[in-house]
Amino acid sequence: MKKAATVGLAVSTAIWLSGAAAIVPLASAQTLTAEQLQAQITQLLAQIQLLQTQLSAQAGGAAVITPAVSCSLTRDLTVGAKGDDVKCLQQTLNANGYAVAASGAGSPGNESSYFGPATRAALAKWQAAKGITPAVGYFGPKTRTAIASAIAPVLGGTTPTTPGTTTPGTTPIPAGVVIPLTGVAITLASDNTARQALPKAASGVVFLKFNLAGTGKVNSLTFKRAGIGSVNDFTSGGVYLYDGSTRLTSGRTINSTTHEIQFLNLGIVLSGSVKTLTLVADVAGGATSGNRNSFSLVSAGGDPTPTGTLAGNEFEIAGQTVGGLDPTSGAGPANPRIGQKEATLQEFVLTASSTEDIELRRLALIETGTIQNDHLTNFVLKVNDVIVAKADAIGGKDLVTFTLDKPYTIEKGQQRTFKVYGDIGGKARSADTIILRFDSATDVYAVGKLYGYPVLSTISALDADSEADTLTIQGGTVTLTFNGPIAGDLALRAQDVNIFDFTLATQNNIEIKNLRFYATTTGYVSPEGYNDYKVWDVEKNAVITS
């Protein structure tokens, strides 16, 4: 309790000096255990550190921020491992809602450097939630890559300003963001897009970048256009909400009467963590030069109701029009087979306008066929048989998202043919269909090299099922070949006699569920001459069934 009183005094002093309006109060000590009180003290200390850093910056001093431990996760970890990286892993799991322990060693604020069964169990839950298999609590290369985006040091870290450059998930805590003890706070990101002039037909422009921080669920967000501009400065269905490179919603059209855009049924869950989102819009090619537009948050819904306000900077429409990119369908691929690897799934052509060279940076296709999503994996995007991007599986909104490690340039007026390949699972059904097409113009993220702005893609030639190639999965051929033996006599009481030698050959991976053989015998004395049968795998020298 002395510690709690000292912390309360320090917080009050920091608030008074910085001029802040309020801070989350410490809960009544009578309702908390010692461990819960310690956890709140730890959070308050982080808030104090932030306030002191801000004061130091205002006074012209250099703000020095030292994370609790080194967050360098470079090796495999399992039960028995020790080190600062283990402590960092425990802090990450605790910060993202997968507590290693409720109290004592491993609990929030009491992380240890020992990887024990509790750490393994918490990591396994995190793996299962993120779809990482096998979810057994082993920290290997696959998990190390996935968890990199969730590492949350005490302070520091930034996120990029454009969609397509972050991994969806929990954001490292940006500088200046304090996670409230209860509820969700909405704040403008420190690197929110500055005021600027926008060319016509610019696509995927980030008008607002903001943080959701705390614990709770965000279900809806409503924004409003303001300024001496018009809803016609934006394309129909051209406003989106992004989490990194993941589009959370379909495109929205600004209401012509209220000038509002609603995003409903978001289902964003936070567990003492931070998520950075962007409000992205496509500027119409017919936008009016000189018009000015900005966006602000007018309401938010959730459990509990999120708090905070957002007001973005104003953008002016310039007279120049950026280049464009036009996708059209290419040659139709052949129908693939069940179990086929690297099957050609789609071919399309991208043509750059004559205004400027275009750099393709990200591309997403929606799959609308009848095949199950998990029966299509290992996607590859190629140009002239050269791989330019890969995607492991179909993600949210049924999208296959290719993020190019290196931008691919299409010179102005030129066109390039792209092909999509993928593996078809052995459990796919014959007659299932595969349809890959474009769903939204912003799913083609390309930047003009002359003006430096994302360009608007015209996807109207390839944004409907009827315009894309519909592939129908074919069942493969199974060939059975009889190899002998020739007719002859069998010795009495002989064992494991070869009576039917055959070979099975298939075009695809198949699963054999049963085999039926019919035996006809003559000249025998009851009981019938065969006591048992075995099906023998010659290659493996083992009995399959009997």
Coordinates of C-alpha atoms in Angstrom, one line a residue:
M1 CA 0.0 0.0 0.0
K2 CA 2.9 2.3 0.5
K3 CA 4.0 1.6 -3.0
A4 CA 0.5 2.4 -4.2
A5 CA 0.4 5.7 -2.4
T6 CA 3.8 6.7 -3.7
V7 CA 2.7 5.9 -7.3
G8 CA -0.5 7.9 -6.8
L9 CA 1.5 11.0 -5.8
A10 CA 3.9 10.6 -8.7
V11 CA 1.0 10.3 -11.1
S12 CA -0.7 13.4 -9.7
T13 CA 2.6 15.4 -10.0
A14 CA 3.1 14.3 -13.6
I15 CA -0.4 15.2 -14.6
W16 CA -0.2 18.6 -13.0
L17 CA 3.1 19.4 -14.7
S18 CA 2.1 18.2 -18.1
G19 CA -1.4 19.8 -18.1
A20 CA -3.1 16.5 -19.0
A21 CA -6.9 16.4 -18.3
A22 CA -7.3 13.0 -16.7
I23 CA -5.9 9.6 -15.9
V24 CA -7.4 6.3 -15.2
P25 CA -7.7 6.1 -11.4
L26 CA -6.3 3.3 -9.3
A27 CA -9.1 0.9 -8.3
S28 CA -10.0 0.4 -4.7
A29 CA -7.4 -1.6 -2.9
Q30 CA -10.1 -3.5 -1.0
T31 CA -11.3 -5.2 -4.2
L32 CA -7.9 -6.3 -5.6
T33 CA -5.5 -9.0 -4.8
A34 CA -1.9 -8.1 -4.2
E35 CA -1.1 -9.5 -7.7
Q36 CA -3.8 -7.4 -9.4
L37 CA -2.6 -4.3 -7.6
Q38 CA 0.9 -5.0 -8.7
A39 CA -0.3 -5.3 -12.3
Q40 CA -2.0 -1.9 -12.1
I41 CA 1.0 -0.4 -10.5
T42 CA 3.1 -1.7 -13.5
Q43 CA 0.7 -0.1 -16.0
L44 CA 0.7 3.2 -14.1
L45 CA 4.5 3.3 -14.0
A46 CA 4.5 2.9 -17.8
Q47 CA 2.1 5.9 -18.0
I48 CA 4.4 7.9 -15.7
Q49 CA 7.4 7.1 -17.9
L50 CA 5.5 8.3 -21.0
L51 CA 4.5 11.6 -19.3
Q52 CA 8.0 12.2 -18.0
T53 CA 9.3 11.5 -21.6
Q54 CA 6.8 14.1 -23.0
L55 CA 7.9 16.6 -20.3
S56 CA 11.5 16.1 -21.2
A57 CA 10.8 16.6 -24.8
Q58 CA 8.9 19.8 -24.1
A59 CA 11.8 21.1 -22.0
G60 CA 14.2 20.4 -24.8
G61 CA 15.8 17.3 -23.2
A62 CA 16.5 14.1 -25.0
A63 CA 13.9 11.4 -24.2
V64 CA 15.6 8.1 -23.5
I65 CA 13.4 5.0 -23.6
T66 CA 14.8 1.7 -22.5
P67 CA 12.7 -1.4 -23.1
A68 CA 12.4 -3.8 -20.1
V69 CA 14.4 -6.6 -22.0
S70 CA 16.0 -7.1 -25.4
C71 CA 13.2 -8.3 -27.7
S72 CA 15.5 -10.2 -30.1
L73 CA 13.7 -13.5 -30.9
T74 CA 16.2 -15.2 -33.2
R75 CA 16.4 -18.8 -31.9
D76 CA 14.0 -21.7 -31.4
L77 CA 12.6 -22.0 -27.9
T78 CA 11.1 -25.0 -26.1
V79 CA 10.6 -26.2 -22.5
G80 CA 13.9 -25.8 -20.6
A81 CA 15.1 -22.8 -22.5
K82 CA 16.4 -19.8 -20.6
G83 CA 17.2 -16.2 -21.5
D84 CA 16.0 -12.6 -22.1
D85 CA 14.3 -13.8 -25.3
V86 CA 12.1 -16.1 -23.2
K87 CA 11.1 -13.2 -21.0
C88 CA 10.3 -11.1 -24.1
L89 CA 8.1 -14.0 -25.4
Q90 CA 6.2 -14.1 -22.1
Q91 CA 5.7 -10.3 -22.1
T92 CA 4.4 -10.6 -25.7
L93 CA 1.9 -13.3 -24.8
N94 CA 0.8 -11.5 -21.7
A95 CA 0.3 -8.2 -23.6
N96 CA -1.8 -9.9 -26.2
G97 CA -4.3 -11.7 -24.0
Y98 CA -2.6 -15.1 -23.7
A99 CA -1.4 -14.9 -20.1
V100 CA 1.4 -17.3 -19.1
A101 CA 0.1 -17.2 -15.5
A102 CA -2.6 -15.4 -13.5
S103 CA -0.3 -14.7 -10.7
G104 CA 3.3 -15.3 -9.6
A105 CA 6.1 -16.1 -12.0
G106 CA 5.1 -15.5 -15.6
S107 CA 2.1 -13.3 -14.8
P108 CA 1.9 -9.7 -16.2
G109 CA 4.7 -7.7 -14.6
N110 CA 6.4 -10.9 -13.3
E111 CA 7.7 -12.5 -16.5
S112 CA 10.6 -14.8 -16.1
S113 CA 13.5 -15.9 -18.3
Y114 CA 12.5 -19.6 -18.0
F115 CA 10.5 -21.4 -20.7
G116 CA 8.3 -23.9 -18.7
P117 CA 5.0 -25.8 -19.2
A118 CA 3.0 -22.6 -18.6
T119 CA 4.8 -20.7 -21.3
R120 CA 4.3 -23.6 -23.7
A121 CA 0.6 -23.8 -22.9
A122 CA 0.1 -20.0 -23.5
L123 CA 2.1 -20.1 -26.7
A124 CA 0.0 -23.1 -28.0
K125 CA -3.2 -21.1 -27.4
W126 CA -1.7 -18.1 -29.3
Q127 CA -0.7 -20.5 -32.2
A128 CA -4.1 -22.0 -32.4
A129 CA -5.8 -18.6 -32.5
K130 CA -3.5 -17.5 -35.3
G131 CA -3.9 -20.7 -37.3
I132 CA -0.3 -21.8 -36.9
T133 CA 0.0 -25.6 -37.1
P134 CA 1.0 -27.7 -35.2
A135 CA -0.2 -25.6 -32.2
V136 CA 1.9 -27.4 -29.6
G137 CA 3.8 -24.5 -28.0
Y138 CA 7.1 -25.0 -29.8
F139 CA 8.7 -21.6 -30.8
G140 CA 10.2 -22.3 -34.2
P141 CA 10.7 -20.3 -37.4
K142 CA 7.1 -20.3 -38.4
T143 CA 5.9 -18.9 -35.1
R144 CA 8.9 -16.5 -34.8
T145 CA 7.9 -14.9 -38.1
A146 CA 4.2 -14.6 -37.1
I147 CA 4.9 -13.2 -33.7
A148 CA 7.3 -10.6 -34.8
S149 CA 4.4 -8.2 -35.5
A150 CA 3.0 -8.7 -31.9
I151 CA 6.2 -7.8 -30.0
A152 CA 5.3 -4.9 -27.7
P153 CA 8.1 -3.2 -25.9
V154 CA 7.3 -0.8 -23.2
L155 CA 7.4 2.2 -25.6
G156 CA 8.6 3.0 -29.1
G157 CA 8.0 1.5 -32.5
T158 CA 6.2 2.9 -35.6
T159 CA 4.0 1.6 -38.3
P160 CA 4.0 2.5 -42.0
T161 CA 1.7 5.1 -43.4
T162 CA 0.2 3.2 -46.4
P163 CA -1.9 0.1 -46.6
G164 CA 0.0 -3.0 -47.7
T165 CA 3.1 -2.5 -45.6
T166 CA 2.2 -4.1 -42.2
T167 CA 1.3 -7.5 -41.0
P168 CA -2.3 -7.8 -39.7
G169 CA -2.4 -8.3 -36.0
T170 CA -1.4 -6.5 -32.8
T171 CA 0.7 -3.4 -33.5
P172 CA 3.8 -2.7 -31.4
I173 CA 3.0 0.2 -29.1
P174 CA 3.6 3.4 -31.0
A175 CA 5.4 6.3 -29.3
G176 CA 2.9 8.4 -27.4
V177 CA 0.2 5.8 -27.0
V178 CA -0.9 4.8 -23.5
I179 CA -3.0 1.6 -23.1
P180 CA -5.9 2.4 -20.7
L181 CA -6.6 0.0 -17.9
T182 CA -10.2 -0.4 -19.0
G183 CA -12.0 0.2 -22.2
V184 CA -10.8 1.2 -25.7
A185 CA -9.3 4.6 -26.5
I186 CA -9.2 5.9 -30.0
T187 CA -6.4 8.4 -30.8
L188 CA -4.8 9.9 -33.9
A189 CA -1.5 8.2 -34.9
S190 CA 1.6 10.3 -34.5
D191 CA 2.4 9.7 -38.2
N192 CA -1.0 10.5 -39.5
T193 CA -0.9 11.7 -43.1
A194 CA 0.0 15.4 -43.3
R195 CA -2.0 18.0 -45.3
Q196 CA -1.3 17.8 -49.0
A197 CA -2.5 18.2 -52.6
L198 CA -3.9 15.1 -54.2
P199 CA -4.0 14.5 -58.0
K200 CA -7.2 13.2 -59.6
A201 CA -7.6 9.4 -59.8
A202 CA -5.3 8.8 -56.9
S203 CA -6.1 5.4 -55.3
G204 CA -5.7 4.1 -51.8
V205 CA -5.0 7.5 -50.2
V206 CA -4.7 7.3 -46.4
F207 CA -6.9 10.1 -45.1
L208 CA -6.8 9.0 -41.5
K209 CA -4.4 6.9 -39.5
F210 CA -5.4 6.1 -35.9
N211 CA -4.8 3.8 -33.0
L212 CA -7.2 1.6 -31.0
A213 CA -5.7 0.8 -27.6
G214 CA -7.0 -1.0 -24.5
T215 CA -9.3 -3.9 -23.8
G216 CA -12.7 -4.5 -25.4
K217 CA -14.5 -4.9 -28.7
V218 CA -14.9 -2.4 -31.4
N219 CA -18.0 -3.2 -33.5
S220 CA -18.6 0.0 -35.6
L221 CA -16.9 3.2 -36.7
T222 CA -18.6 6.1 -38.5
F223 CA -16.7 8.9 -40.2
K224 CA -17.8 12.1 -41.9
R225 CA -16.5 14.1 -44.8
A226 CA -15.9 17.8 -44.2
G227 CA -14.5 20.8 -46.0
I228 CA -15.3 22.8 -49.2
G229 CA -15.5 19.7 -51.3
S230 CA -18.0 17.1 -52.6
V231 CA -18.9 13.4 -52.2
N232 CA -18.3 13.3 -56.0
D233 CA -14.6 13.9 -55.4
F234 CA -14.5 10.2 -54.4
T235 CA -15.4 7.1 -56.4
S236 CA -18.6 5.1 -55.7
G237 CA -17.7 2.4 -53.1
G238 CA -14.3 3.9 -52.8
V239 CA -13.8 4.3 -49.1
Y240 CA -12.2 1.5 -47.1
L241 CA -10.9 0.5 -43.7
Y242 CA -7.5 -1.3 -43.5
D243 CA -5.6 -3.1 -40.9
G244 CA -2.1 -3.1 -42.4
S245 CA -2.4 -4.8 -45.8
T246 CA -5.7 -6.5 -44.8
R247 CA -8.9 -4.8 -46.1
L248 CA -11.4 -5.1 -43.2
T249 CA -14.5 -4.2 -45.2
S250 CA -15.9 -3.9 -48.7
G251 CA -15.8 -0.4 -50.2
R252 CA -18.3 2.1 -48.9
T253 CA -19.9 5.1 -50.7
I254 CA -20.2 8.4 -48.9
N255 CA -23.8 9.3 -48.1
S256 CA -24.7 12.2 -50.3
T257 CA -27.0 13.7 -47.6
T258 CA -25.1 13.3 -44.4
H259 CA -21.6 12.9 -45.9
E260 CA -21.0 10.0 -43.5
I261 CA -19.5 6.5 -44.0
Q262 CA -20.4 3.7 -41.7
F263 CA -18.3 0.5 -41.1
L264 CA -20.4 -2.0 -39.2
N265 CA -19.8 -5.5 -37.8
L266 CA -16.1 -5.0 -37.5
G267 CA -15.6 -7.4 -34.5
I268 CA -12.2 -6.0 -33.6
V269 CA -11.1 -7.5 -30.2
L270 CA -8.3 -5.9 -28.1
S271 CA -6.7 -7.4 -25.0
G272 CA -4.6 -4.8 -23.4
S273 CA -3.0 -4.1 -26.8
V274 CA -2.9 -1.7 -29.7
K275 CA -4.2 -1.9 -33.3
T276 CA -3.4 0.7 -35.9
L277 CA -6.0 1.2 -38.7
T278 CA -6.2 3.5 -41.7
L279 CA -9.1 5.1 -43.5
V280 CA -8.4 4.8 -47.2
A281 CA -10.2 6.4 -50.1
D282 CA -10.0 6.5 -53.9
V283 CA -10.1 10.0 -55.5
A284 CA -12.4 10.2 -58.6
G285 CA -10.9 10.9 -62.0
G286 CA -13.5 13.6 -62.3
A287 CA -12.9 15.3 -59.0
T288 CA -13.1 19.1 -59.0
S289 CA -9.7 20.9 -58.8
G290 CA -9.4 23.1 -55.7
N291 CA -12.0 21.2 -53.7
R292 CA -10.9 20.4 -50.1
N293 CA -11.8 17.3 -48.1
S294 CA -11.1 15.9 -44.7
F295 CA -12.5 13.1 -42.5
S296 CA -13.3 12.9 -38.8
L297 CA -14.7 10.2 -36.5
V298 CA -18.3 11.0 -35.4
S299 CA -19.2 7.8 -33.5
A300 CA -17.9 4.5 -32.4
G301 CA -19.7 1.4 -31.1
G302 CA -18.4 -1.5 -29.0
D303 CA -18.3 -3.2 -25.7
P304 CA -17.6 -1.0 -23.8
T305 CA -18.2 2.0 -26.0
P306 CA -14.8 3.3 -27.3
T307 CA -13.8 6.8 -26.4
G308 CA -11.9 9.4 -28.2
T309 CA -12.1 11.8 -31.2
L310 CA -10.4 12.0 -34.5
A311 CA -10.0 14.8 -37.0
G312 CA -7.8 14.3 -40.0
N313 CA -6.0 16.9 -42.1
E314 CA -7.5 18.6 -45.1
F315 CA -6.5 17.5 -48.6
E316 CA -6.9 19.7 -51.7
I317 CA -7.7 18.3 -55.2
A318 CA -4.9 19.3 -57.7
G319 CA -5.4 19.7 -61.4
Q320 CA -3.2 16.8 -62.6
T321 CA -4.5 13.3 -63.1
V322 CA -2.3 10.3 -62.2
G323 CA -1.8 7.3 -64.4
G324 CA -3.9 4.2 -64.3
L325 CA -3.8 0.4 -64.5
D326 CA -6.3 -1.6 -66.4
P327 CA -6.7 -5.4 -65.7
T328 CA -8.2 -7.6 -68.4
S329 CA -8.6 -11.4 -68.7
G330 CA -5.9 -13.4 -70.4
A331 CA -5.9 -16.9 -72.0
G332 CA -8.1 -19.3 -70.1
P333 CA -6.2 -22.0 -68.1
A334 CA -7.1 -25.7 -68.5
N335 CA -9.3 -27.3 -65.9
P336 CA -7.1 -28.6 -63.1
R337 CA -7.2 -32.1 -61.4
I338 CA -7.8 -33.1 -57.8
G339 CA -4.4 -33.1 -56.0
Q340 CA -2.6 -31.2 -58.8
K341 CA 0.4 -29.2 -57.7
E342 CA 1.2 -25.7 -59.2
A343 CA -2.0 -25.7 -61.3
T344 CA -2.6 -22.6 -63.4
L345 CA -5.6 -20.9 -61.8
Q346 CA -5.9 -17.5 -63.5
E347 CA -4.2 -15.4 -66.2
F348 CA -4.7 -11.7 -66.5
V349 CA -3.1 -8.7 -68.3
L350 CA -2.2 -5.4 -66.6
T351 CA -1.9 -2.4 -68.9
A352 CA -0.4 0.9 -67.7
S353 CA -1.8 4.2 -69.0
S354 CA 0.3 6.5 -71.1
T355 CA 0.7 9.1 -68.3
E356 CA 3.5 7.5 -66.1
D357 CA 5.3 4.3 -65.3
I358 CA 3.6 2.2 -62.7
E359 CA 5.0 0.1 -59.8
L360 CA 2.8 -2.8 -58.7
R361 CA 3.3 -3.4 -55.0
R362 CA 0.3 -5.4 -53.9
L363 CA -2.5 -7.3 -55.6
A364 CA -5.4 -9.3 -54.1
L365 CA -7.9 -11.6 -55.9
I366 CA -11.1 -12.8 -54.5
E367 CA -12.0 -16.5 -54.8
T368 CA -15.8 -17.0 -55.5
G369 CA -15.9 -20.6 -56.7
T370 CA -17.4 -23.6 -54.8
I371 CA -14.1 -25.1 -53.7
Q372 CA -13.4 -24.9 -50.0
N373 CA -10.8 -22.3 -49.1
D374 CA -8.5 -24.7 -47.3
H375 CA -8.4 -26.9 -50.5
L376 CA -6.4 -24.2 -52.3
T377 CA -3.0 -23.3 -51.0
N378 CA 0.6 -22.3 -51.9
F379 CA -0.3 -19.5 -54.4
V380 CA 2.4 -18.1 -56.7
L381 CA 2.2 -15.0 -58.9
K382 CA 4.5 -15.1 -62.0
V383 CA 5.4 -12.8 -64.9
N384 CA 7.2 -14.6 -67.8
D385 CA 7.7 -17.6 -65.6
V386 CA 9.5 -15.5 -62.9
I387 CA 8.0 -15.5 -59.4
V388 CA 7.1 -12.0 -58.2
A389 CA 5.1 -12.8 -55.1
K390 CA 3.7 -15.7 -53.0
A391 CA 0.7 -16.3 -50.7
D392 CA 0.2 -19.3 -48.5
A393 CA -3.5 -19.5 -48.4
I394 CA -6.9 -17.7 -48.9
G395 CA -7.3 -15.1 -46.2
G396 CA -10.2 -13.0 -44.8
K397 CA -12.9 -11.8 -47.2
D398 CA -11.9 -14.8 -49.4
L399 CA -8.9 -12.8 -50.7
V400 CA -5.6 -14.2 -52.0
T401 CA -3.2 -11.3 -51.2
F402 CA 0.1 -11.1 -53.0
T403 CA 2.5 -8.5 -51.5
L404 CA 5.5 -8.0 -53.7
D405 CA 8.9 -8.0 -52.0
K406 CA 10.2 -5.9 -54.8
P407 CA 7.8 -3.5 -56.8
Y408 CA 7.2 -4.7 -60.4
T409 CA 7.4 -1.8 -62.9
I410 CA 5.1 -1.6 -65.9
E411 CA 6.3 1.2 -68.3
K412 CA 3.6 3.7 -69.4
G413 CA 1.6 2.3 -72.3
Q414 CA 2.9 -1.2 -71.8
Q415 CA 1.2 -4.4 -70.7
R416 CA 2.3 -7.5 -68.8
T417 CA 0.7 -10.9 -68.5
F418 CA 0.4 -12.3 -65.0
K419 CA -0.3 -15.9 -64.1
V420 CA -1.5 -17.3 -60.7
Y421 CA -0.6 -20.9 -59.7
G422 CA -1.7 -22.9 -56.7
D423 CA -2.0 -26.4 -55.2
I424 CA -5.3 -28.2 -55.2
G425 CA -5.9 -30.4 -52.1
G426 CA -6.4 -34.1 -52.4
K427 CA -9.7 -33.8 -50.6
A428 CA -11.2 -31.4 -53.1
R429 CA -14.2 -32.6 -55.0
S430 CA -14.5 -33.2 -58.7
A431 CA -16.9 -30.6 -60.2
D432 CA -15.9 -28.0 -57.6
T433 CA -15.2 -24.6 -59.3
I434 CA -12.4 -22.1 -58.9
I435 CA -13.0 -18.4 -59.8
L436 CA -10.4 -15.8 -59.2
R437 CA -11.2 -12.2 -60.0
F438 CA -10.9 -8.6 -58.7
D439 CA -13.3 -7.4 -56.1
S440 CA -12.2 -3.8 -55.4
A441 CA -10.1 -1.3 -57.2
T442 CA -8.0 -0.7 -54.1
D443 CA -7.0 -4.4 -54.1
V444 CA -4.6 -3.5 -56.9
Y445 CA -2.1 -1.3 -55.0
A446 CA 0.2 0.4 -57.5
V447 CA 2.1 3.6 -57.4
G448 CA 2.9 6.0 -60.3
K449 CA 6.6 6.7 -60.5
L450 CA 6.2 10.3 -61.9
Y451 CA 3.8 11.7 -59.2
G452 CA 4.4 9.2 -56.4
Y453 CA 0.7 8.5 -55.7
P454 CA -1.2 5.2 -55.8
V455 CA -3.1 5.0 -59.1
L456 CA -6.7 4.0 -59.6
S457 CA -7.2 0.6 -61.4
T458 CA -10.1 0.1 -63.7
I459 CA -11.2 -3.4 -62.8
S460 CA -14.6 -3.3 -64.5
A461 CA -13.4 -5.9 -67.2
L462 CA -12.6 -8.5 -64.5
D463 CA -14.7 -7.8 -61.4
A464 CA -17.6 -10.2 -62.0
D465 CA -17.8 -14.0 -62.0
S466 CA -19.0 -14.0 -65.6
E467 CA -15.9 -12.1 -66.7
A468 CA -13.4 -14.4 -65.0
D469 CA -12.4 -17.9 -66.0
T470 CA -14.4 -20.6 -64.2
L471 CA -12.3 -23.6 -63.7
T472 CA -13.9 -27.0 -63.0
I473 CA -11.9 -29.5 -61.0
Q474 CA -11.5 -32.8 -62.7
G475 CA -11.2 -36.3 -61.1
G476 CA -8.1 -38.2 -62.2
T477 CA -7.8 -41.6 -63.9
V478 CA -7.0 -44.7 -61.7
T479 CA -5.4 -47.5 -63.7
L480 CA -5.3 -51.1 -62.4
T481 CA -2.9 -53.5 -64.0
F482 CA -2.9 -57.3 -63.4
N483 CA 0.7 -58.7 -63.2
G484 CA 0.0 -62.4 -62.5
P485 CA 0.6 -65.1 -61.4
I486 CA -0.3 -67.4 -64.3
A487 CA -2.7 -70.4 -63.8
G488 CA -1.3 -73.2 -61.7
D489 CA -1.7 -75.4 -58.7
L490 CA -1.4 -74.3 -55.0
A491 CA 0.3 -76.5 -52.4
L492 CA -1.8 -77.7 -49.4
R493 CA -1.2 -75.8 -46.2
A494 CA 1.0 -73.2 -48.0
Q495 CA 1.1 -69.8 -46.3
D496 CA 1.2 -66.3 -47.9
V497 CA 0.8 -67.6 -51.4
N498 CA 0.7 -64.8 -54.1
I499 CA -2.7 -65.3 -55.8
F500 CA -3.3 -61.9 -57.3
D501 CA -0.5 -59.4 -58.2
F502 CA -1.6 -56.0 -59.3
T503 CA -0.5 -52.3 -59.7
L504 CA -2.5 -49.1 -59.0
A505 CA -1.5 -45.9 -60.8
T506 CA -3.2 -42.5 -60.5
Q507 CA -2.9 -39.0 -61.9
N508 CA -3.5 -37.5 -58.5
N509 CA -3.1 -38.2 -54.8
I510 CA -6.0 -40.4 -53.8
E511 CA -7.2 -42.2 -50.7
I512 CA -8.3 -45.9 -51.1
K513 CA -11.1 -46.6 -48.6
N514 CA -11.7 -50.3 -49.5
L515 CA -10.8 -53.1 -51.9
R516 CA -13.2 -56.0 -52.8
F517 CA -11.9 -59.3 -54.3
Y518 CA -14.0 -62.2 -55.4
A519 CA -12.6 -65.7 -55.1
T520 CA -13.9 -68.7 -57.2
T521 CA -12.6 -72.1 -56.3
T522 CA -13.3 -75.6 -57.8
G523 CA -12.6 -79.2 -56.6
Y524 CA -12.3 -78.2 -53.0
V525 CA -13.5 -80.1 -49.9
S526 CA -15.5 -78.1 -47.4
P527 CA -14.4 -75.9 -45.7
E528 CA -13.3 -73.7 -48.5
G529 CA -9.5 -73.8 -49.1
Y530 CA -8.5 -70.2 -48.2
N531 CA -8.3 -69.4 -44.5
D532 CA -7.4 -65.7 -44.8
Y533 CA -6.4 -63.0 -47.2
K534 CA -3.8 -60.3 -47.0
V535 CA -3.3 -57.2 -49.1
W536 CA 0.5 -56.7 -49.2
D537 CA 2.3 -53.5 -50.2
V538 CA 5.3 -54.8 -52.1
E539 CA 7.2 -51.6 -52.1
K540 CA 6.9 -51.1 -48.3
N541 CA 7.0 -54.9 -47.6
A542 CA 4.1 -54.6 -45.2
V543 CA 0.5 -55.7 -44.8
I544 CA -2.0 -53.0 -45.6
T545 CA -5.1 -54.9 -44.5
S546 CA -6.3 -58.5 -44.1

